[in-house]
Short mmCIF file of C-alpha atoms in Angstrom, two decimals:
data_model
loop_
_atom_site.label_atom_id
_atom_site.label_comp_id
_atom_site.label_asym_id
_atom_site.label_seq_id
_atom_site.Cartn_x
_atom_site.Cartn_y
_atom_site.Cartn_z
CA MET B 23 12.65 13.59 -20.99
CA THR B 24 14.24 12.37 -24.24
CA SER B 25 15.20 8.84 -24.99
CA SER B 26 18.94 8.30 -25.04
CA VAL B 27 18.50 4.87 -26.60
CA THR B 28 16.02 4.65 -29.44
CA ALA B 29 13.31 2.17 -28.56
CA SER B 30 13.17 -0.40 -31.31
CA PRO B 31 9.62 -1.69 -31.63
CA ALA B 32 10.79 -5.16 -32.64
CA ALA B 33 13.22 -5.41 -29.76
CA ALA B 34 10.59 -4.17 -27.37
CA ILE B 35 8.25 -7.11 -27.91
CA ARG B 36 8.38 -9.64 -25.12
CA ARG B 37 7.24 -13.22 -25.16
CA ILE B 38 5.35 -14.11 -22.00
CA ARG B 39 3.86 -17.34 -20.63
CA ILE B 40 0.86 -16.82 -18.49
CA GLN B 41 -1.82 -19.06 -17.11
CA VAL B 42 -5.25 -17.44 -17.19
CA ASN B 43 -8.13 -19.24 -15.53
CA GLY B 44 -6.18 -22.47 -15.72
CA GLN B 45 -5.37 -22.16 -19.40
CA GLU B 46 -1.79 -21.70 -20.55
CA HIS B 47 -1.08 -18.86 -22.98
CA GLU B 48 2.14 -17.95 -24.70
CA CYS B 49 1.87 -14.49 -26.18
CA GLU B 50 3.91 -11.65 -27.56
CA VAL B 51 3.22 -8.35 -25.87
CA ARG B 52 4.77 -4.92 -25.84
CA PRO B 53 6.05 -3.85 -22.43
CA ASN B 54 3.50 -1.03 -22.30
CA ARG B 55 0.59 -3.47 -22.53
CA LEU B 56 -1.40 -3.27 -19.31
CA LEU B 57 -2.69 -6.49 -17.84
CA VAL B 58 -6.28 -5.23 -18.11
CA ASP B 59 -5.85 -4.57 -21.83
CA PHE B 60 -4.04 -7.85 -22.37
CA LEU B 61 -6.95 -9.70 -20.78
CA ARG B 62 -9.62 -7.76 -22.64
CA TYR B 63 -8.14 -7.24 -26.08
CA ASP B 64 -5.57 -10.02 -26.51
CA LEU B 65 -7.51 -12.78 -24.76
CA GLY B 66 -11.04 -11.43 -25.22
CA LEU B 67 -11.82 -11.71 -21.51
CA THR B 68 -13.95 -8.59 -21.28
CA GLY B 69 -15.43 -9.43 -17.89
CA THR B 70 -12.61 -7.43 -16.32
CA LYS B 71 -13.46 -3.74 -16.68
CA GLU B 72 -11.39 -0.62 -16.51
CA GLY B 73 -12.90 2.25 -14.55
CA CYS B 74 -10.68 4.96 -13.11
CA GLY B 75 -7.43 3.69 -14.63
CA VAL B 76 -5.50 4.85 -11.57
CA GLY B 77 -5.91 1.95 -9.16
CA VAL B 78 -8.66 3.46 -7.05
CA CYS B 79 -12.04 2.12 -8.16
CA GLY B 80 -11.52 -1.64 -8.11
CA LEU B 81 -13.28 -2.48 -11.38
CA CYS B 82 -10.16 -4.07 -12.83
CA THR B 83 -9.47 -6.36 -9.84
CA VAL B 84 -8.03 -9.74 -10.81
CA LEU B 85 -6.02 -12.30 -8.89
CA LEU B 86 -2.35 -12.61 -9.77
CA ASP B 87 -0.83 -15.68 -8.14
CA GLY B 88 -3.77 -15.68 -5.76
CA GLN B 89 -3.41 -12.05 -4.66
CA MET B 90 -5.83 -9.40 -5.82
CA VAL B 91 -4.21 -6.65 -7.85
CA ALA B 92 -5.28 -3.68 -9.93
CA SER B 93 -4.83 -4.90 -13.51
CA CYS B 94 -4.91 -1.26 -14.68
CA LEU B 95 -1.59 -0.60 -12.90
CA THR B 96 -0.03 -3.97 -13.68
CA LEU B 97 2.01 -4.46 -16.81
CA ALA B 98 1.25 -7.70 -18.64
CA VAL B 99 4.97 -8.52 -18.51
CA PHE B 100 4.74 -8.50 -14.70
CA ALA B 101 2.48 -11.55 -14.99
CA ASP B 102 5.00 -13.54 -17.04
CA GLY B 103 5.21 -17.00 -15.51
CA GLY B 104 2.28 -16.25 -13.26
CA GLU B 105 -1.31 -17.35 -12.82
CA VAL B 106 -4.18 -14.94 -13.34
CA THR B 107 -7.78 -15.54 -12.32
CA THR B 108 -10.50 -13.33 -13.77
CA ILE B 109 -14.25 -13.28 -13.28
CA GLU B 110 -14.56 -15.71 -16.24
CA GLY B 111 -12.56 -18.26 -14.25
CA LEU B 112 -14.90 -18.62 -11.28
CA ALA B 113 -17.79 -20.62 -12.67
CA VAL B 114 -17.33 -24.33 -13.28
CA GLY B 115 -19.28 -25.05 -16.44
CA ALA B 116 -22.78 -23.73 -15.89
CA GLU B 117 -22.33 -23.72 -12.12
CA LEU B 118 -21.57 -20.31 -10.71
CA HIS B 119 -19.16 -19.76 -7.85
CA PRO B 120 -20.95 -19.28 -4.51
CA VAL B 121 -19.83 -15.63 -4.43
CA GLN B 122 -21.48 -15.10 -7.82
CA ASP B 123 -24.63 -16.90 -6.70
CA CYS B 124 -24.88 -14.81 -3.57
CA PHE B 125 -24.37 -11.52 -5.40
CA ILE B 126 -27.35 -12.50 -7.59
CA GLU B 127 -29.54 -13.79 -4.76
CA TYR B 128 -28.88 -11.00 -2.29
CA GLY B 129 -28.81 -8.03 -4.63
CA GLY B 130 -25.05 -7.47 -4.54
CA PHE B 131 -25.19 -5.64 -7.80
CA GLN B 132 -27.42 -3.13 -9.47
CA CYS B 133 -26.04 -1.72 -12.73
CA GLY B 134 -23.32 -4.39 -12.77
CA ILE B 135 -20.29 -2.40 -13.87
CA CYS B 136 -18.39 -2.79 -10.59
CA THR B 137 -19.56 -6.36 -10.07
CA PRO B 138 -16.69 -8.36 -11.61
CA GLY B 139 -14.22 -6.42 -9.46
CA GLN B 140 -16.41 -6.74 -6.37
CA ILE B 141 -16.73 -10.48 -6.84
CA MET B 142 -13.00 -10.96 -7.42
CA ALA B 143 -12.22 -8.92 -4.32
CA ALA B 144 -14.78 -10.92 -2.32
CA LYS B 145 -13.28 -14.16 -3.56
CA ALA B 146 -9.80 -13.01 -2.57
CA LEU B 147 -11.12 -12.09 0.87
CA LEU B 148 -12.83 -15.43 1.45
CA ASP B 149 -9.78 -17.34 0.18
CA ASP B 150 -7.75 -15.45 2.76
CA ASN B 151 -10.25 -15.30 5.59
CA PRO B 152 -13.24 -17.65 5.41
CA THR B 153 -14.92 -16.08 8.44
CA PRO B 154 -14.64 -12.32 8.03
CA THR B 155 -16.48 -10.01 10.37
CA GLU B 156 -18.58 -7.25 8.87
CA GLU B 157 -15.81 -4.80 9.74
CA GLU B 158 -13.21 -6.96 8.00
CA ILE B 159 -15.41 -7.19 4.90
CA LYS B 160 -15.79 -3.41 4.79
CA GLU B 161 -12.10 -2.82 5.30
CA TRP B 162 -11.12 -5.29 2.59
CA MET B 163 -13.75 -4.17 0.10
CA MET B 164 -13.31 -0.42 0.59
CA GLY B 165 -11.21 -0.23 -2.56
CA ASN B 166 -14.14 -1.40 -4.70
CA LEU B 167 -16.45 1.47 -5.45
CA CYS B 168 -20.13 1.07 -6.28
CA ARG B 169 -21.78 4.22 -7.61
CA CYS B 170 -25.24 2.73 -7.28
CA THR B 171 -24.46 2.82 -3.53
CA GLY B 172 -25.31 -0.83 -3.10
CA TYR B 173 -22.85 -1.37 -0.29
CA TYR B 174 -25.24 -2.94 2.24
CA LYS B 175 -26.20 -5.53 -0.31
CA ILE B 176 -22.60 -6.13 -1.27
CA VAL B 177 -21.61 -6.71 2.35
CA GLU B 178 -24.58 -9.01 2.79
CA SER B 179 -23.72 -10.94 -0.38
CA VAL B 180 -20.19 -11.49 0.87
CA GLN B 181 -21.48 -12.62 4.27
CA ARG B 182 -23.86 -15.06 2.62
CA ALA B 183 -21.15 -16.36 0.33
CA ALA B 184 -18.88 -16.88 3.35
CA GLY B 185 -21.57 -18.96 4.98
CA ARG B 186 -22.19 -20.96 1.85
CA LEU B 187 -18.50 -21.65 1.34
CA ARG B 188 -18.14 -22.77 4.96
CA GLY B 189 -20.68 -25.44 4.28
CA ALA B 190 -24.30 -25.69 3.33
CA GLY B 191 -26.81 -25.27 6.13
CA ALA B 192 -24.67 -22.88 8.19
CA GLY B 193 -27.58 -20.47 8.37
CA ASP B 194 -26.53 -19.16 4.97
CA GLY B 195 -24.00 -16.82 6.49
CA ALA B 196 -26.10 -15.56 9.39
CA THR B 197 -23.49 -16.35 12.01
CA ALA B 198 -22.61 -15.06 15.42
CA ARG B 199 -19.75 -13.03 13.92
CA GLN B 200 -22.14 -10.76 12.07
CA GLY B 201 -22.40 -7.21 13.33
CA PRO B 202 -25.65 -5.30 13.80
CA ALA B 203 -25.84 -4.15 10.18
CA GLY B 204 -25.34 -7.70 8.97
CA ALA B 205 -28.13 -8.88 11.21
CA ARG B 206 -30.31 -6.06 9.91
CA ALA B 207 -29.50 -6.99 6.36
CA GLY B 208 -30.37 -10.58 7.24
CA ARG B 209 -33.76 -9.49 8.55
CA LEU B 210 -34.40 -7.44 5.42
CA ALA B 211 -33.49 -10.36 3.23
CA ALA B 212 -35.79 -12.62 5.20
CA ARG B 213 -38.79 -10.46 4.39
CA MET X 8 1.04 4.72 -22.54
CA HIS X 9 4.25 5.53 -24.39
CA ALA X 10 6.50 2.76 -25.75
CA PHE X 11 9.53 1.77 -23.70
CA GLU X 12 12.12 -0.94 -23.43
CA TYR X 13 11.84 -3.47 -20.63
CA ARG X 14 14.68 -5.24 -18.89
CA GLU X 15 14.31 -8.02 -16.38
CA PRO X 16 17.65 -8.55 -14.67
CA ARG X 17 18.14 -11.59 -12.46
CA SER X 18 20.74 -10.06 -10.19
CA LEU X 19 21.67 -6.66 -8.83
CA GLU X 20 24.78 -6.66 -11.03
CA GLU X 21 22.63 -7.15 -14.13
CA ALA X 22 20.31 -4.41 -12.89
CA TYR X 23 23.20 -1.96 -12.46
CA ALA X 24 24.36 -2.76 -15.99
CA ALA X 25 20.89 -2.20 -17.44
CA LEU X 26 20.52 1.06 -15.54
CA ALA X 27 23.96 2.20 -16.72
CA ALA X 28 23.11 1.44 -20.35
CA TYR X 29 20.12 3.76 -20.30
CA GLY X 30 21.41 6.38 -17.91
CA GLU X 31 18.85 8.83 -16.62
CA ASP X 32 16.34 7.47 -19.15
CA ALA X 33 16.01 4.25 -17.17
CA ARG X 34 13.73 3.83 -14.19
CA PRO X 35 13.68 0.87 -11.82
CA VAL X 36 10.25 -0.63 -11.24
CA ALA X 37 8.94 -3.22 -8.79
CA GLY X 38 5.24 -3.21 -7.88
CA GLY X 39 4.43 -0.54 -10.45
CA THR X 40 1.61 1.04 -8.47
CA ALA X 41 3.44 4.38 -8.37
CA LEU X 42 5.50 4.43 -11.56
CA VAL X 43 2.98 2.81 -13.92
CA LEU X 44 0.43 5.29 -12.63
CA LEU X 45 2.75 8.23 -13.38
CA MET X 46 3.44 6.79 -16.83
CA ARG X 47 -0.25 6.33 -17.56
CA LEU X 48 -0.82 9.96 -16.64
CA GLY X 49 2.07 11.05 -18.86
CA LEU X 50 3.98 12.43 -15.87
CA ALA X 51 6.94 10.08 -16.37
CA ARG X 52 8.24 8.87 -19.72
CA PRO X 53 11.21 6.60 -19.07
CA GLY X 54 12.79 5.04 -22.18
CA CYS X 55 13.50 1.84 -20.29
CA LEU X 56 11.99 0.13 -17.29
CA VAL X 57 14.39 -2.05 -15.34
CA SER X 58 12.23 -4.49 -13.44
CA LEU X 59 13.58 -5.60 -10.08
CA ARG X 60 10.86 -8.22 -9.73
CA ARG X 61 13.03 -11.22 -10.65
CA ILE X 62 16.00 -10.33 -8.51
CA ALA X 63 16.44 -12.90 -5.77
CA GLY X 64 17.40 -11.91 -2.25
CA LEU X 65 15.53 -8.62 -1.99
CA GLY X 66 12.36 -10.05 -0.48
CA ALA X 67 13.39 -11.17 2.98
CA ILE X 68 12.42 -9.97 6.45
CA SER X 69 14.98 -10.82 9.12
CA ALA X 70 16.11 -9.80 12.58
CA ALA X 71 19.64 -9.67 13.90
CA ASP X 72 21.65 -7.47 16.27
CA GLY X 73 18.63 -5.50 17.40
CA VAL X 74 17.67 -4.53 13.86
CA ILE X 75 14.86 -5.73 11.64
CA ARG X 76 15.74 -5.71 7.96
CA LEU X 77 13.15 -5.59 5.21
CA GLY X 78 14.28 -6.31 1.67
CA ALA X 79 13.19 -3.66 -0.80
CA LEU X 80 10.85 -6.06 -2.62
CA VAL X 81 8.80 -6.94 0.46
CA THR X 82 5.27 -5.82 -0.33
CA HIS X 83 3.36 -3.45 1.92
CA ARG X 84 0.90 -6.22 2.57
CA ARG X 85 3.57 -8.66 3.64
CA ALA X 86 5.20 -6.11 5.92
CA GLU X 87 1.79 -5.38 7.42
CA ARG X 88 1.12 -9.04 8.17
CA ASP X 89 4.57 -10.22 9.12
CA PRO X 90 4.53 -11.60 12.69
CA LEU X 91 8.08 -10.43 13.44
CA VAL X 92 7.23 -6.89 12.37
CA GLY X 93 3.94 -7.12 14.26
CA THR X 94 5.67 -8.19 17.47
CA ARG X 95 8.71 -5.94 17.41
CA LEU X 96 7.58 -2.99 15.29
CA PRO X 97 3.83 -2.66 15.80
CA LEU X 98 4.02 1.00 14.77
CA LEU X 99 5.24 -0.09 11.36
CA THR X 100 2.45 -2.64 11.04
CA GLU X 101 -0.03 0.10 11.79
CA ALA X 102 1.47 2.43 9.19
CA TYR X 103 1.54 -0.14 6.38
CA ARG X 104 -2.00 -1.18 7.21
CA HIS X 105 -3.23 2.31 6.40
CA VAL X 106 -1.77 2.60 2.90
CA ALA X 107 -4.43 2.75 0.16
CA THR X 108 -6.23 -0.60 -0.20
CA VAL X 109 -5.35 -4.28 0.08
CA ARG X 110 -5.17 -4.45 -3.71
CA ILE X 111 -2.49 -1.77 -3.84
CA ARG X 112 -0.64 -3.08 -0.79
CA ASN X 113 -0.40 -6.49 -2.45
CA ALA X 114 1.70 -4.96 -5.23
CA ALA X 115 3.46 -1.93 -3.77
CA THR X 116 6.89 -2.68 -2.30
CA VAL X 117 8.42 -1.09 0.78
CA GLY X 118 11.54 -0.06 -1.14
CA GLY X 119 9.61 1.30 -4.08
CA GLY X 120 7.33 3.25 -1.80
CA LEU X 121 10.28 5.10 -0.27
CA ALA X 122 12.21 5.57 -3.51
CA HIS X 123 9.11 7.10 -5.08
CA GLY X 124 9.68 10.09 -2.80
CA ASP X 125 6.01 10.92 -2.45
CA PRO X 126 5.70 13.19 0.60
CA ALA X 127 2.11 12.09 1.30
CA GLN X 128 2.67 8.42 2.03
CA ASP X 129 2.15 6.93 5.48
CA PRO X 130 5.09 4.56 6.08
CA PRO X 131 7.81 7.26 6.13
CA ALA X 132 6.17 8.89 9.16
CA ALA X 133 6.50 5.63 11.11
CA LEU X 134 9.94 4.82 9.73
CA LEU X 135 11.23 8.27 10.71
CA ALA X 136 9.83 7.85 14.21
CA LEU X 137 11.57 4.47 14.39
CA ASP X 138 14.86 6.02 13.22
CA ALA X 139 15.05 3.68 10.22
CA ARG X 140 17.94 3.58 7.79
CA VAL X 141 17.97 2.73 4.10
CA ARG X 142 20.64 0.84 2.23
CA LEU X 143 21.46 2.27 -1.17
CA SER X 144 23.45 0.10 -3.54
CA SER X 145 25.09 0.62 -6.88
CA ALA X 146 27.86 -0.87 -8.99
CA ALA X 147 30.25 1.28 -6.97
CA GLY X 148 29.18 -0.22 -3.63
CA SER X 149 26.66 0.34 -0.87
CA ARG X 150 25.94 3.05 1.66
CA THR X 151 23.50 3.06 4.55
CA ILE X 152 21.96 6.38 5.52
CA PRO X 153 19.29 7.47 7.98
CA LEU X 154 15.90 7.86 6.34
CA HIS X 155 15.81 11.47 7.50
CA ASP X 156 18.72 12.18 5.15
CA PHE X 157 17.10 10.35 2.23
CA TYR X 158 14.53 12.89 1.06
CA ARG X 159 15.60 16.06 -0.72
CA ASP X 160 12.48 17.63 -2.13
CA TYR X 161 9.08 16.90 -3.60
CA TYR X 162 9.40 13.43 -5.21
CA GLU X 163 13.17 13.81 -4.97
CA THR X 164 15.58 11.66 -2.99
CA VAL X 165 19.36 11.36 -2.72
CA LEU X 166 19.30 8.23 -4.92
CA GLN X 167 21.75 8.68 -7.77
CA PRO X 168 21.23 7.33 -11.30
CA GLY X 169 22.21 3.67 -11.21
CA GLU X 170 21.63 3.45 -7.46
CA LEU X 171 18.92 1.26 -5.92
CA LEU X 172 17.30 1.24 -2.52
CA THR X 173 17.84 -2.39 -1.56
CA GLU X 174 16.96 -2.66 2.13
CA LEU X 175 15.32 -0.96 5.09
CA GLU X 176 16.93 -1.30 8.50
CA VAL X 177 14.71 -0.60 11.47
CA PRO X 178 16.18 -0.68 14.99
CA MET X 179 13.99 -2.54 17.43
CA PRO X 180 12.70 -0.10 20.02
CA PRO X 181 13.97 -0.61 23.57
CA ALA X 182 11.79 -2.15 26.24
CA GLY X 183 9.31 0.39 27.51
CA ALA X 184 8.95 2.08 24.15
CA ARG X 185 5.56 3.52 23.28
CA TRP X 186 4.14 4.60 19.99
CA GLY X 187 1.26 6.48 18.47
CA PHE X 188 0.07 6.69 14.91
CA ILE X 189 -2.71 8.73 13.36
CA LYS X 190 -3.58 9.07 9.71
CA PHE X 191 -6.12 11.86 9.56
CA LEU X 192 -8.50 11.10 6.71
CA PRO X 193 -11.42 13.47 6.44
CA ARG X 194 -12.44 12.19 2.99
CA THR X 195 -12.37 8.49 2.10
CA ALA X 196 -10.75 5.58 3.91
CA ASP X 197 -8.39 4.78 1.03
CA ASP X 198 -7.24 8.36 0.48
CA TYR X 199 -3.89 9.94 1.16
CA GLY X 200 -3.80 11.48 4.60
CA THR X 201 -4.44 15.14 5.23
CA VAL X 202 -1.88 14.76 8.01
CA THR X 203 -0.13 11.54 9.01
CA VAL X 204 1.85 11.51 12.24
CA ALA X 205 3.81 8.81 14.04
CA VAL X 206 5.48 9.13 17.42
CA ALA X 207 7.88 6.84 19.24
CA LEU X 208 8.65 7.53 22.88
CA THR X 209 10.96 5.93 25.39
CA LEU X 210 10.13 6.63 29.02
CA ASP X 211 12.21 6.32 32.15
CA GLY X 212 11.59 3.56 34.69
CA THR X 213 8.84 5.47 36.45
CA GLY X 214 7.05 6.29 33.21
CA ALA X 215 6.88 9.93 34.20
CA HIS X 216 9.75 11.31 32.16
CA CYS X 217 10.57 11.09 28.49
CA ARG X 218 13.99 9.71 27.65
CA GLU X 219 13.76 9.75 23.89
CA ALA X 220 11.15 11.09 21.49
CA ARG X 221 10.92 10.94 17.73
CA ILE X 222 8.06 12.33 15.69
CA GLY X 223 7.58 11.71 11.96
CA LEU X 224 5.07 13.59 9.84
CA THR X 225 3.98 13.26 6.23
CA CYS X 226 1.55 15.11 3.95
CA VAL X 227 2.67 18.41 5.46
CA GLY X 228 5.43 19.60 3.16
CA PRO X 229 7.68 18.72 0.23
CA THR X 230 9.21 15.78 2.11
CA PRO X 231 8.41 13.61 5.11
CA ILE X 232 9.88 15.31 8.18
CA ARG X 233 11.04 14.79 11.73
CA ALA X 234 9.52 17.34 14.10
CA ARG X 235 12.79 18.02 15.87
CA ARG X 236 11.75 21.04 17.89
CA ALA X 237 8.76 19.19 19.26
CA GLU X 238 11.02 16.25 20.08
CA ALA X 239 13.42 18.57 21.93
CA VAL X 240 10.59 19.84 24.13
CA LEU X 241 9.75 16.27 25.13
CA ARG X 242 13.24 14.85 25.58
CA GLY X 243 14.21 14.66 29.23
CA ALA X 244 11.03 16.38 30.36
CA ARG X 245 8.29 15.34 32.72
CA LEU X 246 5.32 14.29 30.61
CA THR X 247 2.36 16.41 31.63
CA PRO X 248 -0.66 17.30 29.49
CA GLU X 249 0.72 20.85 29.28
CA LEU X 250 4.05 19.58 28.04
CA LEU X 251 2.43 17.46 25.32
CA ARG X 252 0.47 20.50 24.25
CA ALA X 253 3.58 22.67 24.17
CA ALA X 254 5.53 20.06 22.21
CA ALA X 255 2.76 19.64 19.65
CA GLU X 256 2.52 23.40 19.27
CA GLU X 257 6.13 23.43 18.03
CA VAL X 258 5.01 21.40 15.02
CA ARG X 259 3.09 24.42 13.71
CA ASN X 260 6.31 26.04 12.58
CA GLU X 261 8.05 22.85 11.48
CA VAL X 262 5.56 21.90 8.76
CA GLN X 263 5.26 23.54 5.34
CA PRO X 264 1.92 22.33 4.04
CA THR X 265 0.35 23.49 0.79
CA SER X 266 -3.33 24.04 0.16
CA ASP X 267 -5.02 21.34 -1.89
CA LEU X 268 -8.15 19.20 -2.07
CA ARG X 269 -7.44 17.89 1.40
CA GLY X 270 -7.46 21.27 3.07
CA SER X 271 -5.87 24.69 3.18
CA ALA X 272 -2.32 25.16 4.42
CA GLU X 273 -3.67 26.86 7.56
CA TYR X 274 -6.01 23.98 8.27
CA LYS X 275 -3.26 21.43 7.80
CA ARG X 276 -1.01 23.33 10.19
CA ASP X 277 -3.77 23.24 12.81
CA MET X 278 -4.36 19.55 12.15
CA ALA X 279 -0.64 18.75 12.35
CA VAL X 280 -0.55 20.31 15.82
CA LEU X 281 -3.77 18.64 16.93
CA PHE X 282 -2.92 15.15 15.69
CA THR X 283 0.65 15.30 16.98
CA ARG X 284 -0.77 15.95 20.43
CA ARG X 285 -3.30 13.15 20.06
CA ALA X 286 -0.62 10.73 18.82
CA LEU X 287 1.47 11.59 21.87
CA GLU X 288 -1.53 11.00 24.11
CA GLN X 289 -2.19 7.73 22.32
CA ALA X 290 1.38 6.62 22.98
CA LEU X 291 1.16 7.46 26.68
CA ALA X 292 -2.18 5.73 27.07
CA GLN X 293 -0.72 2.46 25.81
CA PRO X 294 0.79 -0.22 27.94
CA ALA X 295 4.46 -0.55 27.00
CA GLY X 296 5.06 -2.53 23.81
CA ASN X 297 1.40 -2.43 22.94
CA PRO X 298 0.75 -4.65 19.93
CA PRO X 299 -1.37 -3.46 17.02
CA GLN X 300 -4.98 -4.46 16.85
CA ASP X 301 -5.51 -7.91 15.41
CA ARG X 302 -6.96 -6.86 12.09
CA ARG X 303 -6.36 -8.18 8.65
#
């Protein structure tokens, strides 16, 4: 396909306003800048990773206006006027978000490469549904691949985080809504 | 990714003008999950993207005169969770729920999904079974056509340059309507189907005879299809297990699958027959107007 109108590089640059982790940015970007690259290379927020680059693996998951999206398939210009939350935006000072804490405490990550995407997906889930069943967690998280095969621990970490977010002392996530595998994971963790 | 111009019209009129300025070198974009992917892979190289994201009035879901209308910019996720769709078109809820992952469904739009013309998506199977129509609009005016006339070939639709798919119209099924939906996924849960089939049946008062039958299939040829010969076997007939089997068998010669990672053409033909029968059985096993499972 040939271009009938010559793309002028100067004309192509767009000015966008975007709030990332609560901080306002006004930037010039080319339309072909992907959100993942904008975050990593223009803003230096390298917590968001790119894996497959085709929207399948979940590494690049960020929240755009509260909804999780694949930043590898999102143009930065799509986020103009919007709010983006990345893994760097979850902790408050030195205090980690409960989802982050639970991934650490319950072994939700091994090598760590999928972890920022897993945690952002888990946060989006718990924002949407504070009391997910094990089945709902699996269905929601199925687009986040872990090649260390740490899925049991990931599911458990999300269950624990759900419990912690519902309020301290709620059995740390070991609730009646847990399925058999969750209960098994709970027993393993108790050892 | 190659360099391109980007336009962000605020109205359909502005969008038509932007599309006209770039001719066939312009591509409309909404969620981007299909087009940006093709561009990243170098399979599409439009000189200009005309974003529809800021156009007001294309994101509504409404019901009137026995028809549910979904604006082209409604996301898959919103369609999946909409209570009106869930109550009146549970088959559609079920189909949208099975597309890729939540992350993709949050971005992908119902209009973009159809205009993409991918023959392996799930929603067209359900929309064909529901006898949906699409509204196509351009500077010259609008036309509404049945979805079964929309697809021409592999990734090819009847959309003309400068024309946009702006709305889906889905007739509400009559009382007593039943449906079945199966996305056969032998690999991973977020994959494209090997065969996706949706059926919509209307029975007579006794529930023994079939008044109307529509069957939509995807992943089994260059476009989504209606299995019209199978439908003809069902229409007006007494619904026995043998009849369902005979109807499903017709599908064997209505599909044109190709061999790929998800199975050989022969296998897909077998699976199209098998899962059509099972979807019909699923429909008959339901109480009338059966709602979808309450799942997020």
